[in-house]
CSV table of C-alpha atoms and ligand atoms in Angstrom, one decimal:
chain,number,residue,atom,x,y,z
A,1,MET,CA,24.1,-27.7,31.0
A,2,HIS,CA,22.4,-26.0,34.0
A,3,LYS,CA,19.3,-24.1,33.0
A,4,LEU,CA,20.5,-20.9,34.5
A,5,ASP,CA,24.1,-21.0,33.5
A,6,ARG,CA,24.8,-17.3,32.9
A,7,HIS,CA,27.3,-18.3,30.2
A,8,MET,CA,24.8,-20.2,28.1
A,9,ARG,CA,24.5,-19.0,24.5
A,10,ILE,CA,21.2,-17.2,24.0
A,11,GLY,CA,20.0,-16.3,20.5
A,12,ILE,CA,17.4,-13.6,20.2
A,13,ILE,CA,15.6,-13.3,16.9
A,14,GLY,CA,14.4,-9.8,16.0
A,15,ALA,CA,15.8,-6.4,17.2
A,16,GLY,CA,12.5,-4.5,17.7
A,17,MET,CA,11.3,-3.4,21.1
A,18,SER,CA,10.6,-7.0,22.3
A,19,GLY,CA,14.0,-8.5,21.2
A,20,ALA,CA,16.1,-5.5,22.3
A,21,SER,CA,14.4,-5.2,25.6
A,22,ALA,CA,14.7,-9.0,26.2
A,23,ALA,CA,18.4,-8.7,25.6
A,24,HIS,CA,18.6,-5.7,28.0
A,25,TYR,CA,16.8,-7.7,30.8
A,26,LEU,CA,18.9,-10.8,30.2
A,27,LYS,CA,22.1,-8.6,30.5
A,28,GLN,CA,20.7,-7.2,33.7
A,29,LYS,CA,20.4,-10.7,35.0
A,30,GLY,CA,24.1,-11.3,34.2
A,31,TYR,CA,23.8,-13.3,31.0
A,32,THR,CA,27.0,-12.8,29.0
A,33,ARG,CA,26.6,-14.6,25.7
A,34,ILE,CA,23.7,-13.0,23.9
A,35,THR,CA,23.4,-12.8,20.1
A,36,LEU,CA,20.8,-10.5,18.6
A,37,LEU,CA,19.8,-11.5,15.0
A,38,GLU,CA,17.9,-8.9,12.9
A,39,LYS,CA,16.9,-9.3,9.3
A,40,ASP,CA,16.7,-5.6,8.5
A,41,ASP,CA,19.8,-3.3,8.1
A,42,SER,CA,19.0,-1.5,11.4
A,43,ALA,CA,17.5,-2.3,14.8
A,44,GLY,CA,14.0,-0.9,15.4
A,45,GLY,CA,11.3,-2.9,13.8
A,46,LYS,CA,8.1,-0.9,14.2
A,47,CYS,CA,10.0,1.9,15.9
A,48,HIS,CA,10.7,3.5,12.6
A,49,SER,CA,11.9,7.1,13.1
A,50,ILE,CA,13.1,8.9,9.9
A,51,HIS,CA,15.0,12.1,9.4
A,52,TYR,CA,13.7,14.8,7.0
A,53,ARG,CA,15.4,18.2,6.7
A,54,GLY,CA,17.1,17.9,10.0
A,55,ARG,CA,14.2,16.8,12.1
A,56,THR,CA,12.9,13.3,13.1
A,57,TYR,CA,9.5,12.0,12.3
A,58,GLU,CA,7.8,8.7,13.3
A,59,MET,CA,6.5,6.3,10.7
A,60,GLY,CA,5.8,3.7,13.3
A,61,ALA,CA,5.5,4.0,17.1
A,62,LEU,CA,5.2,7.6,18.1
A,63,ILE,CA,4.0,8.1,21.7
A,64,GLY,CA,4.3,6.8,25.2
A,65,LEU,CA,2.0,7.4,28.1
A,66,PRO,CA,2.7,8.2,31.7
A,67,THR,CA,1.8,4.6,32.6
A,68,SER,CA,4.6,3.4,30.3
A,69,ARG,CA,6.7,2.5,33.3
A,70,HIS,CA,9.1,0.1,31.5
A,71,THR,CA,9.5,2.4,28.5
A,72,ILE,CA,10.2,5.4,30.6
A,73,GLU,CA,12.8,3.5,32.7
A,74,LEU,CA,14.5,2.3,29.6
A,75,MET,CA,14.5,5.8,28.1
A,76,LYS,CA,16.2,7.0,31.3
A,77,GLU,CA,18.7,4.2,31.4
A,78,TYR,CA,19.7,4.9,27.8
A,79,GLY,CA,20.0,8.6,28.2
A,80,LEU,CA,16.8,9.6,26.3
A,81,GLU,CA,15.0,11.5,28.9
A,82,GLU,CA,14.4,14.7,26.9
A,83,LYS,CA,10.7,15.0,26.2
A,84,GLY,CA,9.4,16.0,22.8
A,85,PRO,CA,6.5,18.3,22.1
A,86,LEU,CA,3.0,17.5,23.5
A,87,LEU,CA,0.6,16.2,21.0
A,88,GLU,CA,-2.3,18.7,20.9
A,89,ARG,CA,-5.2,17.2,19.1
A,90,GLY,CA,-8.7,18.2,18.2
A,91,PHE,CA,-11.7,16.5,16.6
A,92,PHE,CA,-12.9,17.6,13.2
A,93,ASP,CA,-15.6,16.8,10.7
A,94,ASN,CA,-14.6,15.9,7.2
A,95,GLU,CA,-15.1,19.5,6.0
A,96,GLY,CA,-12.4,20.7,8.5
A,97,ARG,CA,-14.8,22.2,11.1
A,98,LYS,CA,-13.8,21.6,14.7
A,99,ILE,CA,-16.3,19.5,16.6
A,100,SER,CA,-16.5,18.3,20.2
A,101,GLN,CA,-15.4,14.8,20.9
A,102,ILE,CA,-18.7,14.0,22.5
A,103,PRO,CA,-21.8,15.5,20.7
A,104,VAL,CA,-23.3,18.2,23.0
A,105,GLY,CA,-26.6,16.3,23.5
A,106,LEU,CA,-24.7,13.3,24.9
A,107,VAL,CA,-22.4,15.0,27.3
A,108,GLN,CA,-24.6,14.3,30.3
A,109,GLU,CA,-25.0,10.7,29.4
A,110,PHE,CA,-21.3,10.4,28.9
A,111,ALA,CA,-20.6,11.9,32.4
A,112,LYS,CA,-22.9,9.3,34.0
A,113,GLU,CA,-21.3,6.4,32.1
A,114,PHE,CA,-17.8,7.7,32.8
A,115,LYS,CA,-18.5,7.8,36.5
A,116,ARG,CA,-19.1,4.1,36.5
A,117,LEU,CA,-16.0,3.2,34.6
A,118,PRO,CA,-13.4,3.0,37.4
A,119,GLN,CA,-15.5,0.5,39.3
A,120,LEU,CA,-16.4,-1.5,36.2
A,121,LEU,CA,-12.8,-1.6,34.9
A,122,GLY,CA,-11.5,-2.3,38.5
A,123,ARG,CA,-12.8,-5.9,38.0
A,124,TYR,CA,-10.2,-6.4,35.3
A,125,GLN,CA,-7.0,-5.5,37.1
A,126,LYS,CA,-5.4,-8.8,36.1
A,127,LEU,CA,-5.6,-7.7,32.5
A,128,GLN,CA,-2.8,-5.2,33.3
A,129,GLU,CA,-0.4,-8.0,34.1
A,130,PRO,CA,1.7,-9.4,31.2
A,131,GLY,CA,-0.2,-11.8,28.9
A,132,PHE,CA,-3.8,-12.9,28.3
A,133,LEU,CA,-4.1,-16.0,30.4
A,134,GLY,CA,-7.2,-16.7,32.4
A,135,LEU,CA,-9.5,-14.1,30.7
A,136,PRO,CA,-13.0,-13.7,32.1
A,137,PRO,CA,-15.4,-15.0,29.4
A,138,GLU,CA,-17.1,-11.6,29.0
A,139,LEU,CA,-13.8,-10.1,27.8
A,140,CYS,CA,-13.6,-12.6,25.0
A,141,ARG,CA,-16.7,-11.0,23.4
A,142,PRO,CA,-16.3,-8.1,20.9
A,143,PHE,CA,-15.9,-4.8,22.7
A,144,ALA,CA,-19.1,-3.3,21.3
A,145,GLU,CA,-21.1,-6.2,22.8
A,146,TRP,CA,-19.3,-5.7,26.2
A,147,CYS,CA,-20.3,-2.0,26.1
A,148,ASP,CA,-23.8,-2.9,25.2
A,149,GLU,CA,-24.1,-5.3,28.1
A,150,ASN,CA,-22.7,-2.7,30.5
A,151,GLY,CA,-24.8,0.2,29.2
A,152,LEU,CA,-21.9,2.2,27.8
A,153,PRO,CA,-23.0,3.4,24.3
A,154,VAL,CA,-21.3,6.9,24.5
A,155,THR,CA,-18.1,5.7,26.2
A,156,MET,CA,-17.8,3.1,23.4
A,157,GLU,CA,-17.4,5.9,20.9
A,158,VAL,CA,-14.6,7.5,23.0
A,159,PHE,CA,-12.8,4.2,23.2
A,160,ARG,CA,-13.2,3.9,19.4
A,161,HIS,CA,-11.5,7.2,18.9
A,162,TYR,CA,-8.3,6.1,20.6
A,163,PHE,CA,-8.4,2.4,19.6
A,164,SER,CA,-9.1,2.7,15.9
A,165,THR,CA,-6.8,5.7,15.1
A,166,PHE,CA,-3.9,3.5,16.2
A,167,GLY,CA,-4.7,1.0,13.5
A,168,PHE,CA,-6.2,-1.6,15.8
A,169,GLY,CA,-9.4,-2.0,13.8
A,170,SER,CA,-13.0,-1.8,14.8
A,171,VAL,CA,-14.4,-2.0,18.3
A,172,GLU,CA,-17.4,-3.9,16.7
A,173,ASN,CA,-15.1,-7.0,16.0
A,174,THR,CA,-12.2,-6.8,18.4
A,175,PRO,CA,-12.5,-8.7,21.7
A,176,ALA,CA,-12.9,-6.5,24.7
A,177,ALA,CA,-9.7,-8.0,26.3
A,178,TYR,CA,-7.5,-6.2,23.7
A,179,VAL,CA,-9.4,-2.9,23.9
A,180,LEU,CA,-9.3,-2.8,27.7
A,181,LYS,CA,-5.7,-4.0,27.8
A,182,PHE,CA,-4.7,-1.0,25.7
A,183,LEU,CA,-7.2,1.5,27.2
A,184,SER,CA,-7.1,0.8,30.9
A,185,TYR,CA,-8.8,3.6,32.8
A,186,GLU,CA,-5.5,5.4,33.4
A,187,ASN,CA,-4.5,5.2,29.7
A,188,LEU,CA,-7.9,6.4,28.6
A,189,LEU,CA,-7.5,9.4,30.9
A,190,SER,CA,-4.0,10.1,29.4
A,191,PHE,CA,-5.6,10.2,25.9
A,192,ILE,CA,-8.4,12.5,27.0
A,193,GLU,CA,-6.0,14.8,28.8
A,194,ILE,CA,-3.7,15.4,25.9
A,195,THR,CA,-0.9,16.9,28.0
A,196,HIS,CA,-0.1,13.5,29.3
A,197,MET,CA,1.4,11.9,26.1
A,198,ILE,CA,5.1,11.6,25.7
A,199,THR,CA,7.1,11.9,22.5
A,200,TRP,CA,10.9,11.6,22.0
A,201,PRO,CA,12.7,14.3,20.0
A,202,SER,CA,15.5,12.1,18.7
A,203,GLY,CA,12.9,9.5,17.7
A,204,VAL,CA,11.8,6.3,19.4
A,205,ARG,CA,14.1,4.2,17.2
A,206,GLU,CA,17.0,5.7,19.0
A,207,LEU,CA,16.1,3.7,22.1
A,208,ILE,CA,16.1,0.4,20.3
A,209,ARG,CA,19.3,1.3,18.5
A,210,ARG,CA,21.0,2.1,21.8
A,211,MET,CA,19.8,-1.0,23.5
A,212,ALA,CA,21.0,-3.1,20.5
A,213,ASP,CA,24.3,-1.3,20.5
A,214,ARG,CA,25.1,-2.6,24.0
A,215,ILE,CA,24.8,-6.2,22.8
A,216,GLU,CA,28.2,-7.4,22.0
A,217,ASP,CA,27.0,-9.8,19.2
A,218,LEU,CA,24.5,-7.9,17.1
A,219,ARG,CA,24.0,-9.1,13.6
A,220,LEU,CA,22.1,-7.0,11.0
A,221,THR,CA,20.8,-8.2,7.6
A,222,CYS,CA,20.8,-11.6,9.2
A,223,GLU,CA,17.4,-13.2,8.5
A,224,VAL,CA,16.7,-16.4,10.4
A,225,ARG,CA,15.6,-19.1,7.9
A,226,ARG,CA,15.4,-22.2,10.1
A,227,MET,CA,15.5,-23.2,13.7
A,228,GLU,CA,16.4,-26.8,14.3
A,229,PRO,CA,16.3,-28.2,17.8
A,230,GLN,CA,19.0,-30.9,18.2
A,231,SER,CA,19.0,-34.1,20.2
A,232,SER,CA,21.7,-32.5,22.4
A,233,GLY,CA,19.2,-29.9,23.6
A,234,GLU,CA,21.0,-27.2,21.6
A,235,ILE,CA,19.2,-25.2,18.8
A,236,ARG,CA,20.8,-24.8,15.4
A,237,VAL,CA,19.8,-21.5,13.8
A,238,GLU,CA,20.4,-20.9,10.1
A,239,THR,CA,20.6,-17.4,8.8
A,240,ASP,CA,21.4,-15.7,5.5
A,241,HIS,CA,25.0,-15.4,6.6
A,242,GLU,CA,25.9,-18.3,8.8
A,243,ALA,CA,24.6,-21.0,11.1
A,244,PHE,CA,24.7,-20.5,14.9
A,245,THR,CA,24.3,-23.0,17.8
A,246,PHE,CA,22.5,-21.7,20.9
A,247,ASP,CA,21.5,-23.2,24.2
A,248,LYS,CA,18.2,-21.2,24.2
A,249,VAL,CA,16.5,-19.0,21.7
A,250,ILE,CA,14.0,-16.2,22.1
A,251,TYR,CA,11.9,-15.6,19.0
A,252,THR,CA,10.2,-12.2,18.7
A,253,GLY,CA,9.4,-12.2,15.0
A,254,PRO,CA,5.8,-12.6,13.6
A,255,MET,CA,4.2,-15.7,15.2
A,256,HIS,CA,2.1,-16.5,12.1
A,257,GLN,CA,5.4,-17.1,10.2
A,258,LEU,CA,6.9,-19.4,12.8
A,259,GLY,CA,5.9,-22.6,10.9
A,260,ARG,CA,8.2,-21.5,8.1
A,261,LEU,CA,11.2,-21.5,10.4
A,262,LEU,CA,10.5,-24.4,12.7
A,263,ASP,CA,8.9,-27.9,12.3
A,264,LEU,CA,5.6,-27.7,14.3
A,265,PRO,CA,3.1,-30.4,15.0
A,266,PRO,CA,-0.2,-29.9,13.1
A,267,GLU,CA,-2.1,-28.7,16.2
A,268,ASP,CA,0.4,-25.8,16.6
A,269,VAL,CA,0.2,-25.0,12.9
A,270,GLU,CA,-3.6,-24.9,13.3
A,271,LEU,CA,-3.3,-22.7,16.5
A,272,LEU,CA,-1.0,-20.1,14.7
A,273,SER,CA,-3.4,-20.0,11.7
A,274,LEU,CA,-5.9,-18.3,13.9
A,275,ILE,CA,-3.8,-15.2,14.1
A,276,ARG,CA,-5.2,-12.1,12.3
A,277,HIS,CA,-3.7,-8.7,11.5
A,278,GLU,CA,-4.8,-5.3,10.5
A,279,ARG,CA,-3.3,-3.5,7.6
A,280,PHE,CA,-2.3,0.0,8.6
A,281,ARG,CA,-0.6,2.7,6.7
A,282,VAL,CA,1.3,5.8,7.6
A,283,TYR,CA,1.7,8.5,5.0
A,284,ALA,CA,4.1,11.4,5.5
A,285,TYR,CA,3.0,14.5,3.6
A,286,SER,CA,4.4,18.0,3.2
A,287,VAL,CA,1.2,20.1,3.3
A,288,ARG,CA,0.4,23.7,4.3
A,289,ASP,CA,-2.6,25.4,5.8
A,290,LEU,CA,-4.1,22.5,7.7
A,291,PRO,CA,-5.8,23.3,11.0
A,292,PRO,CA,-3.2,24.4,13.6
A,293,HIS,CA,-3.0,21.2,15.5
A,294,SER,CA,-3.3,17.5,15.0
A,295,GLY,CA,-6.7,16.0,14.6
A,296,TYR,CA,-9.0,13.0,14.5
A,297,LEU,CA,-11.8,12.5,12.0
A,298,PRO,CA,-14.4,10.4,13.9
A,299,GLU,CA,-16.6,10.0,10.8
A,300,ASN,CA,-13.8,8.0,9.2
A,301,LEU,CA,-13.4,5.7,12.2
A,302,GLN,CA,-16.8,4.2,11.7
A,303,PRO,CA,-17.2,0.7,10.1
A,304,GLY,CA,-16.9,0.7,6.3
A,305,ARG,CA,-14.6,3.7,6.2
A,306,ASN,CA,-11.3,1.9,5.7
A,307,GLY,CA,-9.3,3.7,3.1
A,308,ASP,CA,-10.1,7.1,4.4
A,309,MET,CA,-7.7,9.1,6.6
A,310,MET,CA,-8.4,8.7,10.3
A,311,ALA,CA,-6.1,11.2,11.8
A,312,TRP,CA,-3.1,13.5,11.2
A,313,TYR,CA,-0.3,14.3,13.5
A,314,TYR,CA,2.2,17.2,13.5
A,315,ARG,CA,5.3,16.3,15.3
A,316,TRP,CA,6.8,19.6,16.1
A,317,LYS,CA,5.2,22.5,17.9
A,318,SER,CA,7.4,25.2,16.2
A,319,ARG,CA,6.2,24.3,12.8
A,320,GLU,CA,8.1,25.2,9.7
A,321,ALA,CA,6.7,25.4,6.2
A,322,ASN,CA,8.2,22.1,5.0
A,323,ASP,CA,7.4,20.1,8.1
A,324,LEU,CA,5.9,16.7,7.5
A,325,VAL,CA,2.5,15.7,8.7
A,326,THR,CA,1.8,12.0,9.3
A,327,ILE,CA,-1.5,10.5,8.2
A,328,TYR,CA,-3.1,7.3,9.4
A,329,VAL,CA,-5.2,5.0,7.2
A,330,MET,CA,-6.5,1.5,7.4
A,331,GLU,CA,-6.1,-0.3,4.1
A,332,ASN,CA,-9.1,-1.2,2.1
A,333,GLU,CA,-8.6,-4.2,-0.2
A,334,LYS,CA,-11.3,-2.9,-2.6
A,335,LEU,CA,-9.3,0.3,-3.2
A,336,SER,CA,-6.1,0.6,-5.1
A,337,ASP,CA,-3.1,2.6,-3.8
A,338,ALA,CA,-4.0,5.4,-6.1
A,339,GLU,CA,-7.6,5.5,-4.8
A,340,ILE,CA,-6.5,5.6,-1.2
A,341,ARG,CA,-4.1,8.4,-2.0
A,342,GLU,CA,-6.9,10.3,-3.8
A,343,ASN,CA,-9.1,9.9,-0.7
A,344,ILE,CA,-6.4,11.2,1.5
A,345,GLU,CA,-5.6,14.2,-0.7
A,346,ALA,CA,-9.3,15.1,-1.1
A,347,THR,CA,-9.7,15.1,2.7
A,348,LEU,CA,-6.6,17.2,3.1
A,349,LYS,CA,-8.0,19.7,0.7
A,350,ARG,CA,-11.3,19.8,2.5
A,351,LEU,CA,-9.4,20.4,5.7
A,352,GLY,CA,-7.9,23.5,4.1
A,353,GLY,CA,-4.6,21.9,3.0
A,354,THR,CA,-2.6,23.4,0.1
A,355,SER,CA,0.8,22.5,-1.6
A,356,ILE,CA,0.1,18.8,-0.9
A,357,ARG,CA,3.1,16.6,-1.6
A,358,LEU,CA,3.6,13.0,-0.6
A,359,PHE,CA,7.0,12.3,0.9
A,360,MET,CA,6.7,8.6,1.8
A,361,MET,CA,4.3,5.9,2.8
A,362,LYS,CA,4.9,2.9,5.1
A,363,SER,CA,2.5,-0.1,5.1
A,364,TRP,CA,2.4,-2.2,8.3
A,365,LEU,CA,1.1,-5.7,9.1
A,366,HIS,CA,-0.2,-4.5,12.4
A,367,PHE,CA,-1.9,-5.8,15.6
A,368,PRO,CA,-1.5,-9.6,15.6
A,369,HIS,CA,-4.6,-10.9,17.5
A,370,VAL,CA,-7.3,-13.5,17.5
A,371,GLY,CA,-11.0,-13.3,17.3
A,372,ALA,CA,-13.6,-13.9,20.0
A,373,GLU,CA,-14.1,-17.6,19.3
A,374,ALA,CA,-10.3,-18.3,19.5
A,375,LEU,CA,-10.0,-16.4,22.7
A,376,ARG,CA,-12.9,-18.3,24.3
A,377,SER,CA,-11.5,-21.6,23.3
A,378,GLY,CA,-8.2,-20.9,25.2
A,379,PHE,CA,-5.9,-19.6,22.4
A,380,TYR,CA,-3.5,-18.0,24.9
A,381,GLU,CA,-3.4,-21.0,27.2
A,382,ARG,CA,-2.4,-23.1,24.2
A,383,LEU,CA,0.1,-20.5,23.0
A,384,ASP,CA,1.7,-20.4,26.4
A,385,ARG,CA,2.4,-24.1,26.2
A,386,LEU,CA,4.8,-23.4,23.5
A,387,GLN,CA,7.1,-21.5,25.8
A,388,GLY,CA,10.4,-23.3,26.4
A,389,GLN,CA,9.5,-26.3,24.2
A,390,ARG,CA,12.7,-27.6,22.7
A,391,GLY,CA,14.6,-24.6,24.2
A,392,ILE,CA,12.7,-21.9,22.3
A,393,TYR,CA,10.8,-19.1,24.0
A,394,TYR,CA,8.5,-16.4,22.5
A,395,ALA,CA,7.8,-12.7,23.0
A,396,GLY,CA,6.4,-9.9,21.0
A,397,GLU,CA,3.2,-8.1,20.2
A,398,LEU,CA,0.8,-11.0,20.1
A,399,PHE,CA,1.6,-11.9,23.7
A,400,ASN,CA,0.7,-8.7,25.4
A,401,PHE,CA,-0.7,-6.2,22.9
A,402,PRO,CA,1.3,-4.0,20.4
A,403,THR,CA,2.6,-1.1,22.3
A,404,LEU,CA,6.2,-0.4,23.3
A,405,GLU,CA,5.3,-0.7,26.9
A,406,ARG,CA,3.4,-4.0,26.6
A,407,CYS,CA,6.2,-5.5,24.5
A,408,ALA,CA,8.9,-4.4,27.0
A,409,ALA,CA,6.8,-5.6,30.0
A,410,TYR,CA,6.3,-9.0,28.4
A,411,SER,CA,10.0,-9.5,27.6
A,412,LYS,CA,10.8,-8.6,31.2
A,413,HIS,CA,8.2,-11.1,32.4
A,414,LEU,CA,9.6,-13.8,30.2
A,415,VAL,CA,13.1,-13.2,31.5
A,416,GLU,CA,11.8,-13.3,35.1
A,417,ARG,CA,9.8,-16.4,34.5
A,418,PHE,CA,12.3,-18.5,32.6
A,419,PHE,CA,15.7,-17.0,33.1
A,420,SER,CA,15.8,-16.2,36.8
A,421,GLU,CA,16.2,-18.2,39.9
B,501,FAD,C1,2.2,2.8,12.6
B,501,FAD,C2,2.4,2.3,14.0
B,501,FAD,C3,2.2,3.2,15.0
B,501,FAD,C4,2.4,2.7,16.3
B,501,FAD,N1,2.3,3.6,17.4
B,501,FAD,C5,2.6,3.3,18.6
B,501,FAD,C6,2.7,4.2,19.6
B,501,FAD,O1,2.4,5.4,19.4
B,501,FAD,N2,3.0,3.8,20.9
B,501,FAD,C7,3.3,2.5,21.1
B,501,FAD,O2,3.6,2.2,22.3
B,501,FAD,N3,3.3,1.6,20.2
B,501,FAD,C8,3.0,1.9,18.9
B,501,FAD,N4,3.0,1.0,17.9
B,501,FAD,C9,3.3,-0.4,18.2
B,501,FAD,C10,4.8,-0.7,18.5
B,501,FAD,O3,5.5,0.0,17.6
B,501,FAD,C11,5.0,-2.2,18.4
B,501,FAD,O4,4.1,-2.9,19.2
B,501,FAD,C12,6.4,-2.6,18.9
B,501,FAD,O5,7.4,-1.7,18.4
B,501,FAD,C13,6.7,-4.0,18.4
B,501,FAD,O6,7.9,-4.5,18.8
B,501,FAD,P1,8.3,-6.0,18.5
B,501,FAD,O7,9.8,-6.1,18.8
B,501,FAD,O8,7.4,-6.9,19.2
B,501,FAD,O9,8.0,-6.2,17.0
B,501,FAD,P2,8.7,-5.5,15.8
B,501,FAD,O10,8.9,-4.1,16.0
B,501,FAD,O11,7.9,-6.0,14.6
B,501,FAD,O12,10.2,-6.2,15.7
B,501,FAD,C14,10.4,-7.5,15.2
B,501,FAD,C15,11.7,-7.6,14.6
B,501,FAD,O13,12.0,-8.9,14.2
B,501,FAD,C16,12.6,-8.9,12.9
B,501,FAD,N5,12.4,-10.2,12.3
B,501,FAD,C17,11.3,-10.7,11.9
B,501,FAD,N6,11.5,-12.0,11.4
B,501,FAD,C18,12.8,-12.2,11.5
B,501,FAD,C19,13.7,-13.3,11.1
B,501,FAD,N7,13.2,-14.4,10.6
B,501,FAD,N8,15.0,-13.1,11.3
B,501,FAD,C20,15.5,-12.0,11.9
B,501,FAD,N9,14.8,-11.0,12.2
B,501,FAD,C21,13.4,-11.0,12.1
B,501,FAD,C22,11.9,-7.7,12.2
B,501,FAD,O14,12.7,-7.2,11.1
B,501,FAD,C23,11.8,-6.7,13.3
B,501,FAD,O15,12.9,-5.8,13.4
B,501,FAD,C24,2.8,1.4,16.6
B,501,FAD,C25,2.9,0.5,15.5
B,501,FAD,C26,2.8,0.9,14.2
B,501,FAD,C27,3.0,0.0,13.1
């Protein structure tokens, strides 16, 4: 079969942003026989919008940025252009007093550091392209070391605010490549100037649902258990419900679980064992009398504070008494669920909260990534060699950072690279 036969059977595993957008871009190229296999009972993955008393709330992805070109294009294409409320945020101490993001005594120093940033980050333009191939060695080092080397102690704290509240862990450990991929200069500015963030009133999951709906052969509650490349070049895919035969497969599920689905040589098993995650929780509370807009608690973003609430978000500007507030916490394996909840509720009280009632909690295995050593020794180059082996391709968060935009951009890149003339 010709590689680019538009009628080849393509199986896509996972109907999150990566899988649904891969299906979209393949359709755009004229591919006609796409099957989308999803283990859950709805498309969305980490786009997990819920309904509560007639309004949507986000228990997973919640915002886009003006630089989210692919996401904005997709939203437009699928009729989801209406913008949600702006996320007005402030910084607070743990007693609920408003504080300035940068301590007053450090403002001048910050201004000096910030002036140097465009030129400094300008060196890493390639980082904004899909993937992590060919990283300069200095970006494999933990971000805190990179800041130290470049004389950016105050700026590092500003990066910490926007990196850690999204559940990406500490800037002390995470390689600079990931931090700067997420917080390019333009993205950092969008966070600082709050008016630039985008939310979607009908919920971000609606985008994935609409993309998945356009795929003729969508299968839900259909977990892939095995992928078996055949000597014919086809791939047999076994699911809970039935077995499929495809000419090509795009896998967008968790890469650390790939070895359960596919026989891999020991060196690939070893490679995938290097993947780490962060454990990130979103709590939805009904609570009254909190400060009037969303907030960050910088004290709780410091190392050793896992298990304390890092931020809270209101979703709707015209707030009603029973609106939910979402609260973001890193898990702490030394604390039980009840202790984490006690921590949150004690902080809510200190912030002025009353009538505190937990509606739901969602725990995520978040931010697949590797450490500095693995990056330095060419993790992504080795990962890239898996692409197309035995007819199977890969996309998803690990490949280009866990944001909607990066996932969509990587899926598009994959389609351009392997499924286009
Ligand atoms: C709490 C939280 C907040 C976030 N906030 C933002 C934000 O504000 N802005 C932003 O841009 N991004 C945000 N993100 C990140 C963003 O949501 C994700 O990076 C993105 O949605 C990931 O898409 P994906 O398709 O790669 O993975 P997933 O969404 O994880 O999708 C993978 C899909 O594959 C399915 N699957 C897995 N294994 C199998 C199998 N064996 N068979 C069949 N199906 C399978 C899963 O069920 C899932 O549906 C956030 C993430 C979280 C957790």
